[in-house]
Tab-separated table of C-alpha atoms and ligand atoms in Angstrom:
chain	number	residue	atom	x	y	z
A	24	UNK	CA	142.355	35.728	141.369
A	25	UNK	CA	139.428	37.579	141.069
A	26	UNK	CA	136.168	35.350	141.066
A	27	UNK	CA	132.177	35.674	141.579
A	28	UNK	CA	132.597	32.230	143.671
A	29	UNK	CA	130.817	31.774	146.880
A	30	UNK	CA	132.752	30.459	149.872
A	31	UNK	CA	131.401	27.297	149.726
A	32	UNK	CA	132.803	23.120	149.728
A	33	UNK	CA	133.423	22.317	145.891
A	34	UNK	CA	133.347	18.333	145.400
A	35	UNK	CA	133.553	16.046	142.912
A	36	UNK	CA	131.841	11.940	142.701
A	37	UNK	CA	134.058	9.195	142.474
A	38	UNK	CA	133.081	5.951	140.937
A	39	UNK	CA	130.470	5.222	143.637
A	40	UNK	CA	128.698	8.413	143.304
A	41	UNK	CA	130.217	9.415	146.717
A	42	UNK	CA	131.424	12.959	146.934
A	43	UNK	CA	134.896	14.385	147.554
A	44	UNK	CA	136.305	17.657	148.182
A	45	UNK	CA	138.630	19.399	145.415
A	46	UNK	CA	140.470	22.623	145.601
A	47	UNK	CA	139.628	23.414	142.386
A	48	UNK	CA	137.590	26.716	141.082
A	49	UNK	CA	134.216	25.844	139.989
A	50	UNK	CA	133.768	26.122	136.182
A	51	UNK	CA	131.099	26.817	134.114
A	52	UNK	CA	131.110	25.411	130.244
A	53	UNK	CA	128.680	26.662	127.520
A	54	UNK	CA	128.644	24.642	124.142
A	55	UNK	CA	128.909	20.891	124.785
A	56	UNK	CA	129.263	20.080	120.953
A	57	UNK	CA	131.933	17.970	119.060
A	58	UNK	CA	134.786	19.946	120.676
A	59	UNK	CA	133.346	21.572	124.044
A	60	UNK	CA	131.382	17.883	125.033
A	61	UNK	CA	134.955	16.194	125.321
A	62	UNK	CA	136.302	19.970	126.507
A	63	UNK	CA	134.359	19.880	129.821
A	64	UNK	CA	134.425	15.780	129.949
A	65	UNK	CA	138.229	16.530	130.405
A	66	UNK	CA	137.584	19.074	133.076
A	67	UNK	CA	135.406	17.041	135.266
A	68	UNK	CA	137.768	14.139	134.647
A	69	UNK	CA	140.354	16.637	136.324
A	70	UNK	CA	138.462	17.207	139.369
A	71	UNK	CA	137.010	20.708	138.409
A	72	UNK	CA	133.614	21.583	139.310
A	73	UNK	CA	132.231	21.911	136.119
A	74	UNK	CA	128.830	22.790	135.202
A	75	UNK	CA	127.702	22.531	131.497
A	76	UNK	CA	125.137	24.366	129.783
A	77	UNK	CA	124.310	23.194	125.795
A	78	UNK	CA	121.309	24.570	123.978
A	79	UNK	CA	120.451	20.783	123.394
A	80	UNK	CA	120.173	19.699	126.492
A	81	UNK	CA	120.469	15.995	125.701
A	82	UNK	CA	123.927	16.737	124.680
A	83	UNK	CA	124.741	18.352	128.126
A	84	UNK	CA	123.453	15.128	130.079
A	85	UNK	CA	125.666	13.186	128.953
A	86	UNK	CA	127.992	15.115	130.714
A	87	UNK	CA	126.945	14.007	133.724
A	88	UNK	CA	128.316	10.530	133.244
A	89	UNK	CA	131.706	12.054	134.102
A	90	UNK	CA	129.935	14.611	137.389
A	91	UNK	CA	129.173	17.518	135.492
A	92	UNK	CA	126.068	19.354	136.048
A	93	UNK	CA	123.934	20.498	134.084
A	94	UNK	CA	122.478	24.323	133.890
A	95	UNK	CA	119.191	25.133	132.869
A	96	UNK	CA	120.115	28.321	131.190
A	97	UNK	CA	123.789	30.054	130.729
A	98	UNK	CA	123.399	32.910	133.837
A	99	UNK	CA	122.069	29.314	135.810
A	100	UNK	CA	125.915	28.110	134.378
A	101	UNK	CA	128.118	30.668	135.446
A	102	UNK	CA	126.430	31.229	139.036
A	103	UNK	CA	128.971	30.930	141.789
A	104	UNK	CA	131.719	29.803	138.784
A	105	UNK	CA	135.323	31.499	138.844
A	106	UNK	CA	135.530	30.399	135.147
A	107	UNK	CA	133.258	29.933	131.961
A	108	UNK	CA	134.754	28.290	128.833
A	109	UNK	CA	132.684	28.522	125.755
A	110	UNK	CA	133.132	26.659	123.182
A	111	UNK	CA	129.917	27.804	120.909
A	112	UNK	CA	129.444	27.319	116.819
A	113	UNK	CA	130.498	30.762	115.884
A	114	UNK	CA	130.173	34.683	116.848
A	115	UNK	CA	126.831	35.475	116.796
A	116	UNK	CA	125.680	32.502	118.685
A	117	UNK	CA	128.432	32.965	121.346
A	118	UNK	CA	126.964	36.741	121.840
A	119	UNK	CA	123.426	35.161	122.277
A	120	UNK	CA	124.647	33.167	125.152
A	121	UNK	CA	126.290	35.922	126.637
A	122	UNK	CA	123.940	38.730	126.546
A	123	UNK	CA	120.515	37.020	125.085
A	124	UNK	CA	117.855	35.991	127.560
A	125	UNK	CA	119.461	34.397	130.584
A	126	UNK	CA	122.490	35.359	129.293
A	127	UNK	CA	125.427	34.271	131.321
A	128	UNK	CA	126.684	37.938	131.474
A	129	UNK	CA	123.268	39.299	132.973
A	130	UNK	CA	125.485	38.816	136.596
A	131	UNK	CA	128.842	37.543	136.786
A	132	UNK	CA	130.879	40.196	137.620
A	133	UNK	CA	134.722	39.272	138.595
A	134	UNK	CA	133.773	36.297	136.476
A	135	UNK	CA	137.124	34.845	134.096
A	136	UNK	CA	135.586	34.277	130.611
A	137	UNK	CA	137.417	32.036	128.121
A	138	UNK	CA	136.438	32.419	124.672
A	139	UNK	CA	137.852	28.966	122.900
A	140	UNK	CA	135.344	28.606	119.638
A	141	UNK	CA	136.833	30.166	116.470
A	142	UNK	CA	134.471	33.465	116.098
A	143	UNK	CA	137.163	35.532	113.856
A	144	UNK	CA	138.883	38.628	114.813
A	145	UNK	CA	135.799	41.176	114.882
A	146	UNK	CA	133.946	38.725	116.877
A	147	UNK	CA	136.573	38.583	119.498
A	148	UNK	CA	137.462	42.111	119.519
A	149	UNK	CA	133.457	43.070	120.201
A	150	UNK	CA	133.029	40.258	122.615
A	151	UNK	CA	135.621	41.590	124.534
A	152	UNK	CA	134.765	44.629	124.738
A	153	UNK	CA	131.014	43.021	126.289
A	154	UNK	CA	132.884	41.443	128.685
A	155	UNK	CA	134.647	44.261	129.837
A	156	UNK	CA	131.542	46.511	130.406
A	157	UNK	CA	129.748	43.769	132.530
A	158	UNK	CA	133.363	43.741	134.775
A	159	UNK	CA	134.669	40.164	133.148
A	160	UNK	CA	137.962	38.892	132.484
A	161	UNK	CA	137.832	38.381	128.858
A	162	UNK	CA	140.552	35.278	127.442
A	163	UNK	CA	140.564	34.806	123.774
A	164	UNK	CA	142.091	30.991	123.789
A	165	UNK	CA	140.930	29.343	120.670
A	166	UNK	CA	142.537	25.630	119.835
A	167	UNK	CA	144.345	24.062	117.575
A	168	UNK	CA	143.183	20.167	117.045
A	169	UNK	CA	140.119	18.320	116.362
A	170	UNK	CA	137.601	15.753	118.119
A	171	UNK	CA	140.546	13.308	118.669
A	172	UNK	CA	143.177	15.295	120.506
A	173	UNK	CA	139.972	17.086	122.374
A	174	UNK	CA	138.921	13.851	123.932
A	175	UNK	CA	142.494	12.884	124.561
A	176	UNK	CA	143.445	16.316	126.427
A	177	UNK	CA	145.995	17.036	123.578
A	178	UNK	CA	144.893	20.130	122.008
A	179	UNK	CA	147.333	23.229	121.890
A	180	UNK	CA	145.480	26.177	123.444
A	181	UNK	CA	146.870	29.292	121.560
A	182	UNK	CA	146.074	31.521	124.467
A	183	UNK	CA	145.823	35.825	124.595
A	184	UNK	CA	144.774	38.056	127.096
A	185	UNK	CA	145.968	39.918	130.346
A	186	UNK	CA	149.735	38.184	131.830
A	187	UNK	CA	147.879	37.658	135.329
A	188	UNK	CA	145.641	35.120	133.430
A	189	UNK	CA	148.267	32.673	132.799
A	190	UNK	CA	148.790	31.008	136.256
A	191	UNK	CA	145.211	31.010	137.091
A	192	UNK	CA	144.057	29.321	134.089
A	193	UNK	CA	146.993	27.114	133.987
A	194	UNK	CA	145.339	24.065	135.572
A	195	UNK	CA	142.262	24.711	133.150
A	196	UNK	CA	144.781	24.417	129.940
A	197	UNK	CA	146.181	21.535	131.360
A	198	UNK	CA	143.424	19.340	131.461
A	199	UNK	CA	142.127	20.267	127.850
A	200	UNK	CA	145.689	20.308	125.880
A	201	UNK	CA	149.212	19.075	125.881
A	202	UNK	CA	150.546	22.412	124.685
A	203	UNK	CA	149.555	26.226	126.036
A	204	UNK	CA	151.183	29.265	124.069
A	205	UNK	CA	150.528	32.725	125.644
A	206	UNK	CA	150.522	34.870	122.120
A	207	UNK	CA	149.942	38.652	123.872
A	208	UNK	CA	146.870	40.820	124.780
A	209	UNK	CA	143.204	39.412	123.489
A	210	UNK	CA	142.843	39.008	120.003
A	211	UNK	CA	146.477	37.712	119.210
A	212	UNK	CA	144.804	33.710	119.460
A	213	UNK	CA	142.216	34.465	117.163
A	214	UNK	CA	145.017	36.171	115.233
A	215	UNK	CA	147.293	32.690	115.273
A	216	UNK	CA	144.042	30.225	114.885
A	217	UNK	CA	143.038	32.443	111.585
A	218	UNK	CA	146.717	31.474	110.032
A	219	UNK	CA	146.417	28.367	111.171
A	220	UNK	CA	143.262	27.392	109.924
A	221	UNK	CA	144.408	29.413	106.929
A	222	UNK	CA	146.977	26.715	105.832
A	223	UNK	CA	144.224	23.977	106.775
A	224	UNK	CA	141.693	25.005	104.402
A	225	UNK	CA	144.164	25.566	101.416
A	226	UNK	CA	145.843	22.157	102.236
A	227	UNK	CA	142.778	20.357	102.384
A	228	UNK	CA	141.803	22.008	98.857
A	229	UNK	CA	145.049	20.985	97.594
A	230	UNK	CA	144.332	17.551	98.940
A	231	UNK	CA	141.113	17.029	96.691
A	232	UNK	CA	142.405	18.481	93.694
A	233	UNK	CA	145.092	16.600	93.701
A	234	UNK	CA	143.270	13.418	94.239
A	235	UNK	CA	140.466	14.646	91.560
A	236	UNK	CA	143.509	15.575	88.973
A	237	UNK	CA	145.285	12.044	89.183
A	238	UNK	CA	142.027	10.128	88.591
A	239	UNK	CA	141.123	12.566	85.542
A	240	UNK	CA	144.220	11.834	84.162
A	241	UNK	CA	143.964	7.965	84.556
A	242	UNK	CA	146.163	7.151	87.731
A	243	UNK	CA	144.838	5.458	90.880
A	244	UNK	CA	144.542	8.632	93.863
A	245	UNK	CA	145.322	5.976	95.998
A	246	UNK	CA	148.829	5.027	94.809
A	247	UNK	CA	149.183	9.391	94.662
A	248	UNK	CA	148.685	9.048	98.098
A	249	UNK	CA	150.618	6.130	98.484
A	250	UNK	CA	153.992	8.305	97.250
A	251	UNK	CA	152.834	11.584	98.990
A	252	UNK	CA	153.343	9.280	101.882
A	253	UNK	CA	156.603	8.223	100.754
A	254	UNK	CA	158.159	11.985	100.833
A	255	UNK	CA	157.956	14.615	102.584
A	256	UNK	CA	155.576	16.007	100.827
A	257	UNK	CA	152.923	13.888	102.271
A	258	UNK	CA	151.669	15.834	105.361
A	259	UNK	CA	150.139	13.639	107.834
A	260	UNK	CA	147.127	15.692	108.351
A	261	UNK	CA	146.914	15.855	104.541
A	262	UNK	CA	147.188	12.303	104.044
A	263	UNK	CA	144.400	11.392	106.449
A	264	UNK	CA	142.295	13.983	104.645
A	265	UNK	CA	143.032	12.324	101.753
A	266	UNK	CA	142.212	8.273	103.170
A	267	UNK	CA	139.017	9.941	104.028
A	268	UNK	CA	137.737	11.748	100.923
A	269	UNK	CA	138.969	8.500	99.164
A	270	UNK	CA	137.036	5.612	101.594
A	271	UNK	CA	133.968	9.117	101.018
A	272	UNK	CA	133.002	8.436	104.709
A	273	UNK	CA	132.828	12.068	105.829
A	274	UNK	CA	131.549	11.022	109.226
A	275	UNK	CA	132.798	14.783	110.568
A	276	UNK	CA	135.619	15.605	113.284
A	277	UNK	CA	135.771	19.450	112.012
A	278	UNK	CA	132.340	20.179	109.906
A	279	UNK	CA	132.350	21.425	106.552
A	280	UNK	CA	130.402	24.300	107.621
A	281	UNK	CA	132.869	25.375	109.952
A	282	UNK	CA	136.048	24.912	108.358
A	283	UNK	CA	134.083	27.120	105.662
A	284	UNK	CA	133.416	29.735	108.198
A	285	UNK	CA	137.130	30.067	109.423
A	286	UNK	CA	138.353	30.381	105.312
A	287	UNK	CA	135.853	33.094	105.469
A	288	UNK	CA	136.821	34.639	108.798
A	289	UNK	CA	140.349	34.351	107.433
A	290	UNK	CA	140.503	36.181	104.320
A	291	UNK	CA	138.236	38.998	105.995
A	292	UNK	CA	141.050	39.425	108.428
A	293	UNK	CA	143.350	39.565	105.927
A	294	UNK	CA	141.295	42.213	103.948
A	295	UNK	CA	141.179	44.694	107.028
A	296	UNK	CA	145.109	43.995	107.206
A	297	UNK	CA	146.061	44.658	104.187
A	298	UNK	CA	146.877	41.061	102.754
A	299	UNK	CA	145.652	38.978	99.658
A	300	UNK	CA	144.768	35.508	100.363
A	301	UNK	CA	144.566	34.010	96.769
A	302	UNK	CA	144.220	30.630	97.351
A	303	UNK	CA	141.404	30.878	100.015
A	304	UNK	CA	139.523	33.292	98.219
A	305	UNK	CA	139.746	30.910	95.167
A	306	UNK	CA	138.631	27.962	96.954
A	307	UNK	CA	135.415	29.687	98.703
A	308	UNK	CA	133.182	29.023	95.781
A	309	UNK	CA	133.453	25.702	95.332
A	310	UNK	CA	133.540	24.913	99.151
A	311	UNK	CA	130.168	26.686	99.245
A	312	UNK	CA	128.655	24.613	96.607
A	313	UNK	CA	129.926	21.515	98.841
A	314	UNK	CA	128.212	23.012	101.870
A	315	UNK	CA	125.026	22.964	100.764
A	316	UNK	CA	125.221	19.187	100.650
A	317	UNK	CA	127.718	18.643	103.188
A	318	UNK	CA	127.870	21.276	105.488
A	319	UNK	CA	127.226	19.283	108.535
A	320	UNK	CA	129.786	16.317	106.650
A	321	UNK	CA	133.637	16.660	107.650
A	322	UNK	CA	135.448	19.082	105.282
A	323	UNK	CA	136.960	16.332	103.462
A	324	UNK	CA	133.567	15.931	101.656
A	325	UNK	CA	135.285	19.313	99.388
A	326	UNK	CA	136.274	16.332	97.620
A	327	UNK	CA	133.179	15.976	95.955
A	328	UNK	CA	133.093	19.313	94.312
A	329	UNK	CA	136.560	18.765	93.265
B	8	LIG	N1	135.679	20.364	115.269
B	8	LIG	C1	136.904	20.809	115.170
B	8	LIG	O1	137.808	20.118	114.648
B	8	LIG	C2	137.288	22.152	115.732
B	8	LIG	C3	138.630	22.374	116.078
B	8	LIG	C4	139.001	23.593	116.627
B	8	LIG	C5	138.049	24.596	116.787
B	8	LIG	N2	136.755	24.354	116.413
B	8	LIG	C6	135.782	25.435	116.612
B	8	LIG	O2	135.127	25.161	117.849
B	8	LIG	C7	133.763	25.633	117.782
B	8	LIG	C8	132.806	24.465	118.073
B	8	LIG	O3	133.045	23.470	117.087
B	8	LIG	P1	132.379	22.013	117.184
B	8	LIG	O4	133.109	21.177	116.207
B	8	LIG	O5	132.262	21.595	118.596
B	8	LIG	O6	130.934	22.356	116.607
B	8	LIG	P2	129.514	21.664	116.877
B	8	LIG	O7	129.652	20.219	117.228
B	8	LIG	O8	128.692	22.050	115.695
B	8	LIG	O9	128.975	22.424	118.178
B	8	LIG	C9	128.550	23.742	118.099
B	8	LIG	C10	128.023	24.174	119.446
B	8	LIG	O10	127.437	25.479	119.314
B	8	LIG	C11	126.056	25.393	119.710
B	8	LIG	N3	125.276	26.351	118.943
B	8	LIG	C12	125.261	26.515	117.596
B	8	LIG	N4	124.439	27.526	117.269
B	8	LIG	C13	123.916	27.992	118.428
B	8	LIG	C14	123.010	29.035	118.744
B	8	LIG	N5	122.486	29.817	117.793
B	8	LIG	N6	122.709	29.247	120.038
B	8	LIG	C15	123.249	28.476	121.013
B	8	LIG	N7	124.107	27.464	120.786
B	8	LIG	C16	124.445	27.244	119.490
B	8	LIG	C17	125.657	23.969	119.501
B	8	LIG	O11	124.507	23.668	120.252
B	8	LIG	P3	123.533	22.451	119.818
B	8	LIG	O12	124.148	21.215	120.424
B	8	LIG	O13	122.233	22.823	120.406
B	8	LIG	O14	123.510	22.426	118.308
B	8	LIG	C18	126.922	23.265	120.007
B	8	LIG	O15	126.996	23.300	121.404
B	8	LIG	C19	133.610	26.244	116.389
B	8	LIG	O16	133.872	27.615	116.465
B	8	LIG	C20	134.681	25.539	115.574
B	8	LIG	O17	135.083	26.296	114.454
B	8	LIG	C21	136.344	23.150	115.919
């Protein structure tokens, strides 16, 4: 493995504060939000070295609880890592932290970067191609799974990038998921998360329409739900949506805003590849009117525009 790590001890506390020497790689973590707070939690759980960087930094100190550091800025981050993870909102702000002021890619050569946000295909595909002119290891591994699996270590990492990467970051994918699937070269993860999330959007849609369509026409949603639950047409994920746009507490584990961004991200892939995406396209309209209520409210709050 190729890393920008010095030869020095890497330890970890225990409960006491005492420290104790691990053989892991040190790694670096930028974006300690919903998903990457829980992300790096995991890590330094694990006994990596891990130290965060967040743009709010109270949301990074809370990260030492669990013997993380914290960075001041994202090069501070990555200095003397073998690994950064980030796990940022969204392209551009992912780009920012990589090449904006005290950018982590200002001087990490042999560094292995793992880009796990959702940033779309032409995201990925340009931030790759960064990487690779500042002599970085570029991983496209975004996840599958929200807030709950990533504090229980149970996302599935849908993982893409050069065939050497797979042992090294094997511990890494470990401690964040219960599942790691090695798609092909960079870009194939986005590829899968964009189908994935594809379905998601267009089942949660179907969710609140169906829900606002049995109350128009008289009938309870929640006995609808009730015999969803009883076929198998009731997916699970699809019948929690539905508990939640029904009790209308839309306290978020996947933002509106950003489930909006990967229906967008989605049918613009499928516009450069040649594919319709009817239903997605159809649904963008009214889950931007819901956004600018809700976007920081989970996407179940598409109910309300239903
Ligand atoms: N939540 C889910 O269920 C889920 C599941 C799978 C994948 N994802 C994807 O994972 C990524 C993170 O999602 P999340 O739910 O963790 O979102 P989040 O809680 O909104 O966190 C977003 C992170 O990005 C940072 N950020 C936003 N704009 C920034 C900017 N301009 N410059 C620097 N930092 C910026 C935020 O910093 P601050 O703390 O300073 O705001 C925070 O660290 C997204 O791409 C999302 O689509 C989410």
């Amino acid at each position: 493995m190729s890393t920008n790590s010095p030869a020095r001890q890497h330890t970890v506390p225990d409960h006491h504060g005492r420290r104790h020497a691990t053989a892991n790689p040190p790694v670096a973590f930028v974006g300690t939000g919903r998903m990457g707070g829980p992300m790096a939690a995991n890590l330094a759980l694990a006994g990596f070295d891990v130290r965060v960087w967040n743009r709010t930094a109270d949301r990074a100190a809370l990260l030492t609880d669990v013997g993380a550091a914290v960075a001041p800025t994202p090069a501070e981050a990555v200095r003397g890592a073998g690994i950064l993870v980030t796990m940022l909102a969204d392209g551009p702000a992912t780009e920012q932290a990589a090449t904006g002021p005290d950018g982590f890619l200002a001087d990490a050569p042999g560094l292995v970067w793992v880009q796990m946000a959702t940033v779309g295909a032409d995201w990925t595909a340009r931030l790759g191609r960064t990487a690779t002119r500042h002599g970085v290891t570029f991983v496209d591994a975004p996840v599958s799974g929200s807030e709950g699996p990533a504090r229980a270590g149970q996302l599935i990492v849908l993982a893409s990038g050069p065939d050497e990467m797979r042992n090294v970051l094997a511990p890494v994918f470990g401690a964040l998921g219960r599942a790691t699937v090695w798609l092909g070269p960079a870009g194939a993860g986005t590829s899968a998360k964009l189908v994935l999330n594809n379905w998601l959007v267009d089942l949660a849609e179907t969710t609140a329409e169906t829900l606002s369509f049995a109350r128009r026409l008289g009938l309870d949603p929640t006995a609808i739900v009730d015999l969803l639950q009883s076929t198998p047409l009731g997916s699970p994920y699809a019948m929690q949506k539905a508990t939640t746009m029904l009790t209308g507490d839309f306290t978020p584990a996947f933002a509106l805003k950003h489930a909006l961004k990967d229906a967008e991200l989605a049918v613009r892939a499928a516009q450069a590849s040649g594919t319709e995406l009817a239903l997605t396209e159809a649904l963008l309209p009214r889950w931007r009117d819901a956004a600018a209520q809700h976007a920081d409210d989970d996407l179940a709050a598409v109910y309300t525009a239903s």
